[in-house]
Amino acid sequence: MNDHPPSGLSRRRFLILGAVTATAFALPPFISLKAYAAHLEQPAMANVTFEVNGKPQALEVDNRTTLLDALREHLHLTGSKKGCDHGQCGACTVIVDGRRINSCLTLAVMQDGAKVTTVEGLGLPDRLHPMQAAFIKHDGYQCGYCTPGQICSAVAALKEIRDGIPSHASPSLTEPPQLITSELQERMSGNICRCGAYSNIIEAISEVAEVSA
Amino acid sequence: MRAFNYSRADSPAAAAQAALAQGTRFIAGGTNLLDLMKLGIETPQQLIDINHLGLDQTEATPEGGLRIGALVRNTDLAADPRVRKDYALLSRALLAGASGQLRNMATTAGNLLQRTRCPYFYDTNQACNKRTPGSGCAAMGGVTRQLGIIGVSDACIATHPSDMAIALRALDAQIETLNPDGNTRRIAMADFHSLPGSTPHIETALTPGELITGVTLPAPIGGTHIYHKVRDRSSYAFALVSVGLILQKDGSGRVAVGGIAPKPWRVEAAETLLPQGAKAVSARLLDGATPTPDNRFKVTLVERTLASVLAQARDEA
Ligand SMILES: Cc1cc2nc3c(=O)[nH]c(=O)nc-3n(C[C@H](O)[C@H](O)[C@H](O)COP(=O)(O)OP(=O)(O)OC[C@H]3O[C@@H](n4cnc5c(N)ncnc54)[C@H](O)[C@@H]3O)c2cc1C
Ligand code: SF4
Ligand code: FES
Ligand code: FES
């Protein structure tokens, strides 16, 4: 991640920089002086490189770009959806360095160097991931808008159970969590389905997880 | 969102120094800060990413406690075997908060510093003394069902929304910080969050540029640990009322309550009444409460939740 070189100083920016330097404020070397002018002028840009679905990607983005917008608008991976843009719905769930996160609440620049998996990276129509196949088999959707987030979340949630990470629904903190329906329901609570396909979603996940009851 | 510059700090000291500049914010998980930036409630000019400073480890302390790095993710802290065994209240409180995805990003320090969920604070068309000092408080006379009943002021009746903080208060945690001048200090959880008084925009004891580096827990105190969160749906919702309890075999214990005050609400004098039961404890705990007609139910809810949690603890002991 590098700062984009400034393209000439406007008079206004020059004045602002002057004002900043005049206060003789010592900035650490990793912060450029234009930092303090940028608010007022054009957007600050950055170069980001990360791996998305196994492919290295290099982008130049406005610092404000969320990971979700980088995926959808820059890389045209429109599987990940924007439902709320505030961490409240889970439609934007992707897997970063092995963990599910809300891609709307992280900046692309913060993910420089990361490995990102979206629903497109789990499987494609001709070679589906078992979770994708199970969602189809069990009708785990109606409109489908929440589905990519549900699928990414479900894949990572099963891994969390396998890794022994407890949940609010775990009866004991000292025993490993079990593959039971109440665990799946709790772990999937960050993915809202406006169509209410919840029971079919849990059936699909249960089949992949081979849940007992 | 307003434009800003972004940089990754290369050491905690450099991060603290850089943060002295006006308009600078640290960014950790980003789950609260970015949310507020999108709404124009936070408008930093400079973000300092503190995710790569090595502050993400949890270690044993020489005193027999734990030192939790400021950047330890909520998921990892809740899953740490030492926390699950000796500080179960903390695991339970963390697991009752947010969602799996959010806990994977949210950090210890960010969680402590998350801002209120008062709906009027979130709506930039409304007057809010916390968001814009001196502008008034639209919550007064508004819909106050979720808001505070104690520790509040004429200027602000918002609550602190963190579940984790309730456990840290009951566990007598200390917040470790690094100042831009290189000095470090420890702040007791009891003194960390401020009451609003006439300055609700001042929310903690932190000074400009001060970086949280970690949170220390004293040696385990044993007992039965229970966190009970009452909310409008059974998962992924903020607390209406939450009760954190540590009950010892001899009937003594600690109680901290969430969802009712601008900081985790614990009154040590109320804890001495535990052998007398929930009614006595909650009466003392809520002494001086000023509920609104909308949130008066929280007074009863605290007592009943505490009664249920005490019964559960006695069963489990
Ligand atoms: C939909 C939703 C539901 C939620 N539900 C709950 C819930 O039920 N219970 C609950 O407790 N929480 C809940 N949360 C809040 C969540 O826990 C917080 O957003 C999260 O803990 C913040 O941590 P972060 O690392 O992402 O902080 P950030 O957003 O990165 O930072 C928050 C603030 O802390 C400052 N900061 C961060 N680290 C440091 C440091 N080391 N030193 C000094 N300052 C620092 C930042 O500058 C910023 O001002 C919810 C959030 C969302 C979006
Ligand atoms: S209660 Fe506090 S946060 Fe809510 S509107 Fe009033 S001043 Fe703002
Ligand atoms: S779009 Fe990210 S959680 Fe809704
Ligand atoms: S299938 Fe329509 S929102 Fe879930």
Tab-separated table of N, CA and C and ligand atoms in Angstrom, chain B residues 116 118 120-121 127-130 137-139 155-158, ligand 2:
chain	number	residue	atom	x	y	z
B	116	THR	N	-22.183	5.003	21.734
B	116	THR	CA	-23.535	4.627	22.127
B	116	THR	C	-24.407	4.242	20.926
B	118	CYS	N	-27.630	5.097	20.991
B	118	CYS	CA	-28.793	5.992	21.074
B	118	CYS	C	-29.233	6.341	19.653
B	120	TYR	N	-30.859	8.740	18.436
B	120	TYR	CA	-30.755	10.159	18.093
B	120	TYR	C	-29.302	10.567	17.856
B	121	PHE	N	-28.390	9.847	18.484
B	121	PHE	CA	-26.966	10.053	18.208
B	121	PHE	C	-26.674	9.651	16.762
B	127	ALA	N	-30.898	16.818	17.318
B	127	ALA	CA	-29.997	17.443	18.289
B	127	ALA	C	-29.386	16.360	19.168
B	128	CYS	N	-28.103	16.475	19.439
B	128	CYS	CA	-27.441	15.486	20.294
B	128	CYS	C	-26.191	16.108	20.898
B	129	ASN	N	-26.198	16.240	22.211
B	129	ASN	CA	-25.058	16.848	22.909
B	129	ASN	C	-23.793	16.018	22.801
B	130	LYS	N	-23.951	14.748	22.606
B	130	LYS	CA	-22.779	13.874	22.507
B	130	LYS	C	-22.111	14.062	21.144
B	137	CYS	N	-30.595	17.640	23.371
B	137	CYS	CA	-30.732	16.188	23.391
B	137	CYS	C	-32.129	15.810	22.928
B	138	ALA	N	-32.202	15.294	21.703
B	138	ALA	CA	-33.504	14.946	21.125
B	138	ALA	C	-34.123	13.731	21.802
B	139	ALA	N	-33.312	12.989	22.544
B	139	ALA	CA	-33.858	11.800	23.209
B	139	ALA	C	-34.800	12.186	24.350
B	155	ALA	N	-28.074	16.370	30.285
B	155	ALA	CA	-27.523	16.590	28.943
B	155	ALA	C	-27.585	15.337	28.079
B	156	CYS	N	-27.607	14.151	28.701
B	156	CYS	CA	-27.526	12.908	27.919
B	156	CYS	C	-27.984	11.714	28.748
B	157	ILE	N	-28.817	10.881	28.141
B	157	ILE	CA	-29.303	9.689	28.856
B	157	ILE	C	-28.934	8.397	28.109
B	158	ALA	N	-27.856	8.487	27.315
B	158	ALA	CA	-27.449	7.323	26.510
B	158	ALA	C	-26.765	6.261	27.369
C	2	SF4	S1	-29.243	10.738	24.944
C	2	SF4	FE1	-27.136	11.416	24.613
C	2	SF4	S2	-26.547	10.365	22.718
C	2	SF4	FE2	-28.803	10.344	22.791
C	2	SF4	S3	-29.489	12.227	21.742
C	2	SF4	FE3	-29.311	12.745	23.899
C	2	SF4	S4	-27.230	13.585	24.026
C	2	SF4	FE4	-27.295	12.425	22.141
